[in-house]
Coordinates of C-alpha atoms in Angstrom, one line a residue:
M1228 CA -6.6 -3.7 -105.8
T1229 CA -6.0 -7.3 -104.7
A1230 CA -3.3 -7.8 -107.3
D1231 CA -1.4 -4.8 -105.9
V1232 CA -1.7 -5.2 -102.2
G1233 CA -0.6 -8.1 -100.0
T1234 CA 1.2 -10.1 -102.8
R1235 CA 4.2 -7.9 -103.5
P1236 CA 7.6 -9.5 -103.3
G1237 CA 9.3 -8.6 -100.0
V1238 CA 6.2 -7.4 -98.1
D1239 CA 5.9 -10.6 -96.1
G1240 CA 9.6 -10.1 -95.2
A1241 CA 8.9 -6.6 -94.0
R1242 CA 6.0 -7.9 -92.0
S1243 CA 8.1 -10.6 -90.3
R1244 CA 10.8 -8.1 -89.4
W1245 CA 8.2 -5.9 -87.7
R1246 CA 6.1 -8.6 -86.2
L1247 CA 5.2 -8.1 -82.6
G1248 CA 3.2 -11.2 -82.0
G1249 CA -0.3 -11.9 -83.3
W1250 CA -3.4 -10.6 -81.4
R1251 CA -1.2 -9.2 -78.7
A1252 CA 0.3 -6.8 -81.2
D1253 CA -3.2 -5.8 -82.5
L1254 CA -4.3 -5.2 -78.9
A1255 CA -1.3 -3.1 -78.1
V1256 CA -1.8 -0.9 -81.2
T1257 CA -5.5 -0.5 -80.4
A1258 CA -4.7 0.4 -76.8
G1259 CA -2.1 2.9 -78.0
F1260 CA -4.7 4.6 -80.2
L1261 CA -7.2 4.8 -77.4
L1262 CA -4.6 6.3 -75.1
A1263 CA -3.7 8.8 -77.7
A1264 CA -7.4 9.8 -77.9
V1265 CA -7.6 10.2 -74.1
A1266 CA -4.5 12.4 -74.3
V1267 CA -6.1 14.6 -77.0
L1268 CA -9.2 15.0 -74.9
G1269 CA -7.5 14.9 -71.5
R1270 CA -8.5 18.5 -70.6
L1271 CA -12.1 17.5 -71.1
W1272 CA -11.8 14.3 -69.1
I1273 CA -10.5 16.1 -66.0
D1274 CA -14.1 16.8 -65.2
P1275 CA -16.4 16.0 -68.2
G1276 CA -19.5 17.2 -66.3
D1277 CA -18.1 20.7 -65.8
R1278 CA -15.6 21.1 -68.7
Y1279 CA -16.3 22.6 -72.1
L1280 CA -14.4 22.4 -75.4
V1281 CA -14.1 26.1 -76.0
D1282 CA -13.1 26.0 -79.6
G1283 CA -16.3 24.2 -80.5
G1284 CA -18.6 27.3 -80.0
Q1285 CA -22.1 26.2 -79.0
D1286 CA -21.8 22.7 -80.5
Q1287 CA -21.0 20.8 -77.3
T1288 CA -24.2 22.2 -75.8
Q1289 CA -26.1 21.1 -78.9
W1290 CA -24.7 17.6 -78.9
E1291 CA -25.3 17.1 -75.2
W1292 CA -28.9 18.1 -75.8
F1293 CA -29.2 15.6 -78.6
F1294 CA -27.8 12.8 -76.4
A1295 CA -30.2 13.8 -73.6
V1296 CA -33.2 13.9 -75.8
T1297 CA -32.4 10.5 -77.3
A1298 CA -32.1 9.0 -73.9
R1299 CA -35.4 10.5 -73.0
A1300 CA -36.9 9.1 -76.2
V1301 CA -35.6 5.6 -75.3
T1302 CA -36.9 5.6 -71.8
H1303 CA -40.2 7.4 -72.5
L1304 CA -40.8 5.6 -75.9
D1305 CA -40.9 9.0 -77.6
D1306 CA -40.4 9.5 -81.3
P1307 CA -36.6 9.4 -81.8
F1308 CA -36.9 11.3 -85.1
F1309 CA -38.9 14.4 -83.9
T1310 CA -39.3 16.5 -80.8
T1311 CA -40.9 19.7 -79.6
L1312 CA -38.7 20.1 -76.6
Q1313 CA -36.8 22.7 -78.7
N1314 CA -38.4 25.1 -81.1
Y1315 CA -41.8 24.8 -79.5
P1316 CA -44.4 24.5 -80.9
S1317 CA -43.0 23.7 -84.4
G1318 CA -40.4 21.2 -83.2
V1319 CA -37.2 19.8 -84.6
N1320 CA -36.7 17.1 -87.3
L1321 CA -34.0 15.1 -85.5
M1322 CA -33.2 13.0 -88.5
G1323 CA -32.3 16.2 -90.3
N1324 CA -29.9 17.2 -87.5
T1325 CA -27.5 14.2 -87.3
V1326 CA -28.3 13.2 -83.8
M1327 CA -26.2 10.1 -84.2
L1328 CA -28.8 7.6 -83.1
G1329 CA -26.2 4.9 -83.8
V1330 CA -24.3 5.9 -80.7
S1331 CA -26.8 7.9 -78.7
V1332 CA -29.3 5.0 -78.4
P1333 CA -26.8 2.3 -77.3
L1334 CA -25.1 4.8 -74.9
T1335 CA -28.5 5.7 -73.3
P1336 CA -27.4 3.9 -70.0
V1337 CA -24.3 6.1 -69.9
T1338 CA -26.3 9.2 -70.5
L1339 CA -28.8 8.3 -67.8
A1340 CA -26.2 7.3 -65.2
F1341 CA -23.5 9.9 -65.8
G1342 CA -25.1 12.6 -67.9
P1343 CA -24.8 13.6 -71.5
S1344 CA -21.5 15.4 -70.9
V1345 CA -19.8 12.1 -70.2
T1346 CA -21.5 10.6 -73.2
W1347 CA -20.0 13.5 -75.3
A1348 CA -16.5 12.8 -74.0
L1349 CA -16.8 9.1 -74.5
V1350 CA -18.1 9.4 -78.0
L1351 CA -15.3 11.6 -79.1
T1352 CA -12.6 9.5 -77.4
L1353 CA -13.9 6.2 -78.8
G1354 CA -14.4 7.9 -82.1
L1355 CA -10.8 9.0 -82.5
G1356 CA -9.2 5.9 -81.1
G1357 CA -11.7 3.4 -82.5
S1358 CA -11.6 4.9 -86.0
A1359 CA -7.8 4.7 -86.0
A1360 CA -8.0 1.0 -84.9
A1361 CA -10.6 0.2 -87.6
W1362 CA -8.4 1.7 -90.4
Y1363 CA -5.4 -0.2 -88.9
R1364 CA -7.5 -3.4 -89.2
L1365 CA -8.4 -2.7 -92.8
F1366 CA -4.9 -2.0 -93.9
Q1367 CA -3.4 -5.0 -92.0
R1368 CA -6.1 -7.6 -92.5
H1369 CA -7.6 -6.8 -95.9
L1370 CA -5.0 -4.8 -97.8
G1371 CA -1.9 -6.7 -96.9
A1372 CA 0.1 -4.1 -94.9
S1373 CA 2.5 -5.1 -92.2
R1374 CA 1.4 -4.3 -88.6
A1375 CA 3.9 -1.4 -88.4
A1376 CA 2.8 0.1 -91.7
A1377 CA -0.9 -0.4 -90.9
A1378 CA -0.3 1.3 -87.5
V1379 CA 1.3 4.3 -89.3
G1380 CA -1.6 4.5 -91.8
G1381 CA -4.3 3.9 -89.2
G1382 CA -2.9 6.4 -86.8
F1383 CA -2.9 9.0 -89.5
C1384 CA -6.4 8.2 -90.5
G1385 CA -7.7 8.5 -86.9
F1386 CA -5.8 11.6 -85.9
A1387 CA -5.3 13.6 -89.1
P1388 CA -5.5 17.4 -88.5
P1389 CA -9.0 17.7 -90.1
L1390 CA -10.4 15.0 -87.8
V1391 CA -8.9 16.5 -84.7
S1392 CA -10.3 19.8 -85.7
H1393 CA -13.8 18.3 -85.9
A1394 CA -13.3 16.7 -82.5
N1395 CA -13.9 20.1 -81.0
A1396 CA -17.5 20.1 -82.2
H1397 CA -18.6 17.4 -84.7
P1398 CA -18.5 13.8 -83.5
N1399 CA -20.2 12.7 -86.7
F1400 CA -16.9 13.4 -88.4
V1401 CA -14.9 11.6 -85.7
V1402 CA -16.8 8.3 -85.3
L1403 CA -15.7 6.8 -88.6
A1404 CA -15.1 3.2 -87.7
A1405 CA -18.0 1.8 -89.9
I1406 CA -16.3 3.2 -93.1
P1407 CA -13.2 0.9 -93.1
F1408 CA -15.4 -2.1 -92.2
M1409 CA -17.5 -1.3 -95.3
I1410 CA -14.4 -0.9 -97.4
G1411 CA -13.2 -4.3 -96.1
R1412 CA -16.4 -5.9 -97.3
L1413 CA -16.0 -4.3 -100.7
V1414 CA -12.5 -5.5 -101.0
R1415 CA -13.6 -9.1 -100.3
L1416 CA -16.4 -8.8 -102.8
A1417 CA -13.9 -7.5 -105.4
R1418 CA -11.7 -10.5 -104.7
G1419 CA -14.5 -13.0 -104.9
E1420 CA -14.1 -14.0 -101.3
G1421 CA -17.1 -14.9 -99.2
G1422 CA -19.8 -14.6 -101.8
A1423 CA -22.4 -11.9 -102.5
V1424 CA -24.7 -12.7 -99.6
R1425 CA -22.0 -13.3 -97.0
E1426 CA -20.3 -10.0 -97.8
G1427 CA -23.2 -8.0 -99.2
A1428 CA -25.5 -8.4 -96.1
P1429 CA -23.0 -7.1 -93.6
L1430 CA -22.2 -4.3 -96.1
G1431 CA -25.9 -3.3 -96.1
L1432 CA -26.0 -3.4 -92.3
L1433 CA -22.9 -1.2 -92.0
A1434 CA -24.2 1.3 -94.6
A1435 CA -27.5 1.5 -92.7
Y1436 CA -25.7 2.0 -89.4
Q1437 CA -23.7 4.8 -91.0
I1438 CA -26.9 6.5 -91.9
Y1439 CA -27.6 6.7 -88.1
L1440 CA -24.1 8.0 -87.5
G1441 CA -23.7 10.6 -90.2
E1442 CA -25.0 10.7 -93.8
E1443 CA -22.5 13.3 -95.0
V1444 CA -19.6 11.0 -94.1
L1445 CA -21.3 8.2 -96.1
L1446 CA -21.7 10.6 -99.1
L1447 CA -18.0 11.6 -99.0
A1448 CA -16.9 8.0 -98.6
A1449 CA -19.0 6.9 -101.6
A1450 CA -17.6 9.8 -103.7
G1451 CA -14.1 8.9 -102.7
L1452 CA -14.7 5.2 -103.6
A1453 CA -16.2 6.2 -106.9
L1454 CA -13.1 8.2 -107.7
F1455 CA -10.9 5.3 -106.8
A1456 CA -12.9 2.8 -108.8
A1457 CA -12.9 5.0 -111.9
A1458 CA -9.1 5.5 -111.7
Y1459 CA -8.4 1.8 -111.0
A1460 CA -10.7 0.7 -113.8
A1461 CA -8.8 2.9 -116.3
L1462 CA -5.5 1.4 -115.1
R1463 CA -6.6 -2.2 -114.7
P1464 CA -9.6 -2.7 -117.0
A1465 CA -9.6 -6.5 -117.1
A1466 CA -9.4 -6.8 -113.3
A1467 CA -12.0 -4.1 -112.9
R1468 CA -14.4 -5.9 -115.2
A1469 CA -14.0 -9.1 -113.3
A1470 CA -14.5 -7.3 -110.0
A1471 CA -17.5 -5.3 -111.3
R1472 CA -19.6 -8.4 -111.7
R1473 CA -18.9 -9.6 -108.1
L1474 CA -19.4 -6.1 -106.7
A1475 CA -22.7 -5.7 -108.5
A1476 CA -24.1 -8.9 -107.0
G1477 CA -22.9 -7.9 -103.5
L1478 CA -24.2 -4.4 -103.8
G1479 CA -27.6 -5.7 -104.8
V1480 CA -27.7 -7.8 -101.6
A1481 CA -26.5 -4.8 -99.6
A1482 CA -29.3 -2.6 -101.0
G1483 CA -31.9 -5.3 -100.1
V1484 CA -30.7 -5.1 -96.5
F1485 CA -30.1 -1.3 -96.4
L1486 CA -33.4 0.0 -97.7
P1487 CA -35.8 -1.6 -95.1
L1488 CA -33.6 -0.4 -92.3
T1489 CA -33.4 3.2 -93.5
T1490 CA -36.4 4.1 -95.7
Y1491 CA -38.7 5.3 -93.0
A1492 CA -36.0 7.4 -91.4
L1493 CA -34.9 9.0 -94.7
V1494 CA -38.5 9.7 -95.8
W1495 CA -39.1 11.4 -92.5
Q1496 CA -35.9 13.4 -92.8
F1497 CA -36.7 14.8 -96.2
F1498 CA -40.5 15.0 -96.1
G1499 CA -41.5 14.9 -92.4
G1500 CA -42.3 17.7 -90.0
Q1501 CA -39.7 20.5 -90.0
S1502 CA -37.8 18.9 -92.9
Y1503 CA -35.8 21.2 -95.2
D1504 CA -34.6 21.2 -98.8
G1505 CA -30.9 21.7 -98.8
L1506 CA -28.7 23.6 -96.4
V1507 CA -27.8 27.2 -97.2
H1508 CA -24.2 28.2 -96.4
N1509 CA -21.7 30.7 -97.7
P1510 CA -18.9 29.6 -100.1
S1511 CA -16.4 27.8 -98.0
G1512 CA -13.7 26.2 -100.2
N1513 CA -10.2 25.6 -99.0
D1514 CA -7.6 28.3 -99.7
V1515 CA -4.8 26.6 -101.6
T1516 CA -2.3 27.6 -98.9
E1517 CA -4.4 25.7 -96.3
L1518 CA -3.4 22.4 -97.9
T1519 CA 0.2 22.8 -96.8
A1520 CA -0.3 24.9 -93.6
F1521 CA -0.3 23.6 -90.0
A1522 CA -3.6 23.4 -88.1
R1523 CA -4.1 25.3 -84.9
Q1524 CA -4.3 22.0 -82.9
S1525 CA -1.2 20.5 -84.5
L1526 CA 2.2 20.5 -82.7
A1527 CA 3.6 22.8 -85.4
G1528 CA 0.5 24.9 -85.5
H1529 CA -0.2 28.3 -83.8
Q1530 CA -3.0 30.8 -83.4
A1531 CA -3.2 32.2 -86.9
V1532 CA -3.6 36.0 -87.4
P1533 CA -6.7 37.0 -89.4
G1534 CA -6.3 35.9 -92.9
P1535 CA -6.6 32.7 -95.1
L1536 CA -5.2 30.5 -92.3
D1537 CA -7.6 31.9 -89.7
A1538 CA -10.1 29.1 -90.4
S1539 CA -12.7 28.1 -87.8
P1540 CA -11.0 25.7 -85.3
T1541 CA -13.9 23.2 -86.1
E1542 CA -13.5 23.5 -89.8
Q1543 CA -9.7 23.3 -90.4
N1544 CA -10.4 20.7 -93.1
A1545 CA -7.0 20.6 -94.8
F1546 CA -3.9 21.8 -92.9
F1547 CA -1.8 18.7 -93.7
G1548 CA 1.5 20.5 -93.3
W1549 CA 4.1 20.9 -96.0
P1550 CA 6.4 18.0 -94.9
L1551 CA 3.5 15.5 -95.3
V1552 CA 2.5 17.0 -98.7
L1553 CA 6.1 16.7 -99.9
L1554 CA 6.2 13.1 -98.7
V1555 CA 2.9 12.2 -100.4
A1556 CA 4.2 13.7 -103.6
A1557 CA 7.5 11.8 -103.3
L1558 CA 5.7 8.5 -102.7
L1559 CA 3.4 9.1 -105.7
V1560 CA 6.4 9.7 -107.9
W1561 CA 8.3 6.7 -106.5
L1562 CA 5.4 4.3 -106.7
R1563 CA 4.2 5.7 -110.1
R1564 CA 4.2 2.2 -111.7
D1565 CA 1.9 0.8 -109.0
A1566 CA -1.7 0.9 -110.1
L1567 CA -2.9 1.1 -106.5
A1568 CA -0.7 4.1 -105.7
R1569 CA -1.7 5.9 -109.0
A1570 CA -5.4 5.4 -108.2
L1571 CA -4.8 6.7 -104.7
G1572 CA -3.1 9.7 -106.3
V1573 CA -6.2 10.4 -108.3
V1574 CA -8.4 10.3 -105.2
I1575 CA -6.0 12.6 -103.3
G1576 CA -5.7 15.1 -106.2
G1577 CA -9.4 15.0 -107.1
A1578 CA -10.6 15.4 -103.6
A1579 CA -8.2 18.2 -102.9
L1580 CA -9.2 20.1 -106.1
L1581 CA -12.9 19.7 -105.3
S1582 CA -12.4 21.0 -101.8
L1583 CA -11.2 24.3 -103.3
G1584 CA -14.8 25.3 -103.9
R1585 CA -16.3 27.3 -106.7
E1586 CA -13.3 29.6 -107.2
V1587 CA -9.6 28.9 -106.6
V1588 CA -8.3 31.2 -103.9
V1589 CA -4.6 31.5 -103.1
D1590 CA -3.4 33.1 -99.9
G1591 CA -6.7 35.1 -99.7
Y1592 CA -6.5 36.2 -103.4
E1593 CA -9.5 35.4 -105.6
T1594 CA -7.9 34.2 -108.8
G1595 CA -11.1 34.1 -110.9
I1596 CA -10.2 30.5 -111.8
P1597 CA -13.3 28.3 -111.5
G1598 CA -13.0 25.4 -109.2
P1599 CA -14.2 21.9 -110.2
W1600 CA -16.8 22.1 -107.3
R1601 CA -19.0 24.0 -109.7
L1602 CA -19.5 20.7 -111.6
V1603 CA -21.0 18.9 -108.6
S1604 CA -22.4 21.6 -106.4
R1605 CA -25.9 21.4 -107.8
L1606 CA -26.2 17.6 -107.6
P1607 CA -28.7 16.2 -105.1
L1608 CA -27.2 16.1 -101.6
F1609 CA -23.9 17.8 -102.7
E1610 CA -25.6 21.2 -102.5
S1611 CA -25.7 20.8 -98.7
V1612 CA -22.0 19.7 -98.3
I1613 CA -19.5 22.3 -97.1
E1614 CA -17.1 22.0 -99.9
S1615 CA -13.9 22.3 -97.9
R1616 CA -14.9 19.1 -96.1
F1617 CA -14.4 17.2 -99.3
V1618 CA -10.7 17.1 -98.6
L1619 CA -11.5 14.6 -95.8
V1620 CA -11.6 12.0 -98.6
C1621 CA -7.9 12.5 -98.9
V1622 CA -7.3 11.2 -95.4
P1623 CA -7.8 7.4 -95.9
A1624 CA -6.1 7.6 -99.3
V1625 CA -3.0 9.3 -97.7
G1626 CA -3.1 6.8 -94.8
L1627 CA -3.0 3.8 -97.2
L1628 CA -0.3 5.4 -99.3
L1629 CA 1.8 5.9 -96.2
A1630 CA 1.3 2.2 -95.3
L1631 CA 2.1 1.1 -98.8
G1632 CA 5.2 3.3 -99.0
T1633 CA 6.5 2.1 -95.6
D1634 CA 6.2 -1.6 -96.6
R1635 CA 7.7 -1.0 -100.1
F1636 CA 10.7 0.8 -98.6
L1637 CA 11.3 -1.9 -96.0
A1638 CA 10.9 -4.6 -98.7
T1639 CA 13.4 -3.0 -101.1
A1640 CA 15.9 -1.4 -98.7
P1641 CA 18.8 -3.4 -97.2
A1642 CA 17.6 -5.3 -94.1
G1643 CA 18.7 -4.0 -90.8
R1644 CA 18.3 -1.4 -88.1
R1645 CA 19.6 1.4 -90.4
A1646 CA 16.8 1.0 -92.9
R1647 CA 14.2 1.0 -90.1
M1648 CA 15.7 4.1 -88.6
L1649 CA 15.7 5.9 -91.9
C1650 CA 12.1 5.0 -92.5
G1651 CA 11.2 6.2 -89.0
V1652 CA 13.0 9.5 -89.5
V1653 CA 11.2 10.2 -92.7
L1654 CA 7.8 9.4 -91.3
A1655 CA 8.6 11.4 -88.1
Q1656 CA 9.5 14.5 -90.1
A1657 CA 6.2 14.4 -91.9
L1658 CA 3.9 13.2 -89.1
V1659 CA 5.3 14.6 -85.8
P1660 CA 4.6 18.3 -86.8
I1661 CA 0.9 17.4 -87.4
A1662 CA 0.5 15.3 -84.3
P1663 CA -2.4 16.7 -82.2
K1664 CA -2.1 18.9 -79.2
P1665 CA -4.7 18.4 -76.3
L1666 CA -7.9 20.3 -77.2
A1667 CA -8.6 23.4 -75.2
A1668 CA -11.2 23.0 -72.5
H1669 CA -12.4 25.4 -69.7
D1670 CA -14.7 25.2 -66.7
R1671 CA -18.3 25.8 -67.4
P1672 CA -20.2 28.6 -65.6
P1673 CA -22.4 27.0 -62.9
V1674 CA -26.0 26.3 -63.7
P1675 CA -28.5 28.5 -61.7
A1676 CA -30.2 26.7 -58.9
F1677 CA -33.5 27.6 -60.4
F1678 CA -33.0 24.8 -62.9
T1679 CA -31.0 22.3 -60.8
D1680 CA -33.1 22.3 -57.6
G1681 CA -36.5 22.1 -59.3
T1682 CA -37.6 25.7 -58.6
W1683 CA -38.7 26.0 -62.2
R1684 CA -41.6 23.6 -61.4
H1685 CA -43.4 26.3 -59.4
H1686 CA -43.5 28.5 -62.5
V1687 CA -44.1 26.2 -65.5
R1688 CA -47.2 24.0 -65.8
P1689 CA -47.1 20.7 -67.8
G1690 CA -47.5 21.3 -71.5
R1691 CA -46.3 24.9 -71.2
T1692 CA -43.0 26.5 -72.0
L1693 CA -40.2 28.4 -70.3
V1694 CA -38.8 31.2 -72.4
P1695 CA -35.1 32.0 -71.8
A1696 CA -34.1 35.5 -72.4
P1697 CA -32.5 35.8 -74.9
L1698 CA -33.8 32.7 -76.6
P1699 CA -31.3 29.9 -77.4
D1700 CA -29.7 30.3 -80.8
V1701 CA -26.5 29.9 -82.8
P1702 CA -24.5 32.6 -80.9
D1703 CA -25.5 31.3 -77.5
A1704 CA -27.3 28.0 -76.8
T1705 CA -26.6 28.0 -73.0
P1706 CA -30.3 27.8 -72.2
L1707 CA -30.4 24.3 -73.8
H1708 CA -27.8 23.2 -71.2
W1709 CA -30.0 24.6 -68.4
Q1710 CA -32.9 22.7 -69.9
V1711 CA -30.9 19.5 -69.8
E1712 CA -29.9 20.1 -66.2
A1713 CA -33.6 20.5 -65.4
G1714 CA -34.2 17.0 -66.7
L1715 CA -35.8 18.3 -70.0
G1716 CA -38.9 19.0 -67.9
F1717 CA -40.1 21.8 -70.1
P1718 CA -39.9 22.8 -73.8
V1719 CA -38.3 26.0 -75.0
P1720 CA -39.1 28.1 -78.1
E1721 CA -36.5 28.4 -80.9
G1722 CA -33.0 27.0 -80.4
Y1723 CA -29.9 25.7 -82.1
F1724 CA -30.7 23.1 -84.8
I1725 CA -31.2 22.9 -88.5
G1726 CA -34.6 23.7 -89.8
P1727 CA -36.6 25.2 -92.7
F1728 CA -36.6 28.9 -93.5
G1729 CA -39.1 30.6 -95.8
S1730 CA -41.6 29.2 -98.3
D1731 CA -38.8 27.3 -100.2
R1732 CA -37.9 25.4 -97.0
K1733 CA -34.2 26.1 -97.4
G1734 CA -32.3 24.8 -94.4
G1735 CA -30.6 27.1 -91.9
Y1736 CA -29.4 27.2 -88.3
G1737 CA -31.9 28.0 -85.7
A1738 CA -35.5 29.2 -86.1
P1739 CA -37.0 32.2 -87.9
R1740 CA -37.0 34.8 -85.2
R1741 CA -40.2 36.3 -84.0
P1742 CA -40.3 40.0 -83.0
T1743 CA -39.6 39.4 -79.3
S1744 CA -36.7 37.0 -79.9
D1745 CA -35.3 39.4 -82.4
L1746 CA -35.6 42.3 -79.8
L1747 CA -33.9 40.3 -77.1
A1748 CA -31.1 39.2 -79.5
K1749 CA -30.5 42.9 -80.3
A1750 CA -30.3 43.7 -76.6
R1751 CA -27.6 41.0 -76.3
D1752 CA -25.6 41.7 -79.5
E1753 CA -25.9 45.4 -80.4
E1754 CA -24.1 48.2 -78.7
D1755 CA -27.1 50.5 -78.4
P1756 CA -30.0 49.1 -76.3
P1757 CA -33.3 48.9 -78.2
V1758 CA -36.1 51.2 -77.4
V1759 CA -39.2 49.4 -76.2
G1760 CA -42.6 50.7 -77.4
D1761 CA -46.2 49.7 -77.2
A1762 CA -45.9 47.8 -80.5
D1763 CA -43.1 45.7 -78.9
R1764 CA -45.3 45.0 -75.8
A1765 CA -48.1 43.9 -78.0
A1766 CA -45.8 41.7 -80.1
A1767 CA -44.4 40.2 -76.9
R1768 CA -47.9 39.2 -75.7
A1769 CA -48.6 37.6 -79.1
D1770 CA -45.3 35.8 -79.1
L1771 CA -45.7 34.5 -75.6
A1772 CA -49.1 33.3 -76.4
Y1773 CA -47.8 31.5 -79.6
W1774 CA -45.1 29.9 -77.5
K1775 CA -47.6 28.9 -74.7
A1776 CA -45.3 30.5 -72.2
D1777 CA -45.8 30.4 -68.5
A1778 CA -42.5 32.1 -67.5
V1779 CA -39.7 34.2 -68.9
V1780 CA -36.3 33.7 -67.3
L1781 CA -33.1 35.8 -67.4
G1782 CA -30.1 33.9 -66.2
P1783 CA -26.4 35.0 -66.0
A1784 CA -25.6 36.5 -69.4
E1785 CA -23.5 39.2 -71.1
R1786 CA -25.2 42.6 -71.0
H1787 CA -27.4 41.3 -68.2
R1788 CA -28.4 44.8 -67.1
V1789 CA -29.5 45.8 -70.6
L1790 CA -31.5 42.6 -71.0
R1791 CA -33.2 43.1 -67.6
E1792 CA -34.2 46.6 -68.5
V1793 CA -35.7 45.6 -71.8
L1794 CA -37.7 42.8 -70.1
Q1795 CA -38.9 45.2 -67.4
E1796 CA -40.1 47.5 -70.2
L1797 CA -41.8 44.6 -71.9
L1798 CA -43.3 42.7 -69.0
G1799 CA -43.0 44.8 -65.9
P1800 CA -40.9 44.0 -62.8
G1801 CA -39.5 40.5 -62.4
R1802 CA -38.6 38.5 -59.3
Y1803 CA -35.1 37.2 -58.4
E1804 CA -35.2 33.6 -57.5
G1805 CA -32.7 30.7 -57.6
G1806 CA -30.0 32.8 -59.3
V1807 CA -32.3 34.1 -62.1
W1808 CA -34.8 36.8 -62.8
V1809 CA -38.3 35.4 -63.4
W1810 CA -41.3 37.0 -65.0
D1811 CA -44.5 35.0 -64.5
V1812 CA -46.5 35.8 -67.6
R1813 CA -49.5 33.7 -66.9
P1814 CA -51.6 36.6 -65.5
L1815 CA -50.5 38.7 -68.5
L1816 CA -51.6 36.2 -71.1
D1817 CA -54.7 35.0 -69.2
G1818 CA -55.8 38.6 -69.0
A1819 CA -55.3 38.9 -72.7
G1820 CA -57.7 36.0 -73.2
R1821 CA -55.3 33.2 -73.9

């Protein structure tokens, strides 16, 4: 890599023409990225405590709960890897749920002072802007790009359509700044700069930190780097052999730093309480047409009609737009003699092919052609990856290719304003259509006073649970928000998290439903109200005893009347208090000999 980047004839000239002035230019670029992130999340920042990213489903509620639970763990010296505040009494393996301790722990003061909703908005904003700045630094400082070219590449890496899509719901795919810093250390190791200890130790620290930000991102990054290394080694075998010795020494040091910092957490994640063995999900490869389509949140995007482009707004993992795809293809052809560009092409092509899943689908048509994902889908860890996300590996490769192409064009084109204008026009045609629109955010429904003014304390004893009706789950996790607003003063059964299902411990979302939670979910979701019989009443008493419940609460909800009637059939008349209906089940359970 080092022979190809930063030492090309003419690149220094391009850099000098675009030079804005040392650290002030870097500061200006970074500030621009942060301002862009604020613009993308502006509708959330209007009132982060009462606004909700509506395209994220229930995920904002889940993440705010994670941030609040982490802050409680820090201040109460609780176990940060496990809690029974959700899914009582079995609990939740927090290490198996990507709670992002790497940001939630240091931001505990923010969570305590302003609430987890502000932490949520801050993490997303710093994630988008900070990741773009980190890629800019890598391209400019370690890979020899001019500031203008690095800004183009870094801006794309931070605000590419897949990442903006994930910003609706998945901060673990937005906070990516550790990855370019890791790559920077690998570049220095390959060049022989700094030595194995000086570069390997920070690399190990960064990799350990990434474990506490998001392991799936680390896996994707490692896979992308392996693709690049294999391609580059085939193109430059002598340089690769020389770099391999230096990399092996540095990686050995990195492993020595990484393992002590992560072993306990990883052992707990895979073998501790409520751990699971792989995540079950439906086939989810990218339709080929999604690679060139425009995302819903891009300037050129729109609300897609049902069909192959009607992907979840949080999982629009491709959607690069056809102008950018054409530009990338043109750059790969133009730079075909450049080993770095050819290796980047292998990464882009390989990752895009893997993201197609087990079978190639074109415009909704199942072709029957097997996708290369079948070759890796059964490998350890890969079985839990949503295959369409593998296209995220393309993002930094495309960003670096854009930076490389920008500098090469400016180095070979005649000097002057016309060349810069032509370069700007070409980039604008490819990048402006995929520039992000502000993410949609709406006002949240108010939290019932029962939770905010402490009324719940009169109904729930320490060590007992409050049972929301219906119980929190994937379709509706609102009760978790109420629990946070009540200061996490009581645990709740079931919830929205990843946990084990069945004897084989396969991972799934939520908890296995008990008869009463299933009955209440049917009352919420099905058109015909369920009929309550004596068996249901007996099951309710058993479930409430298992959950150690003191009270059942029905707050504002869809099909409120149906739910209230079902609860009356199960538990008798309730009491309206603090904006909710409350059933005190202590006499019922005490009478049953709890």
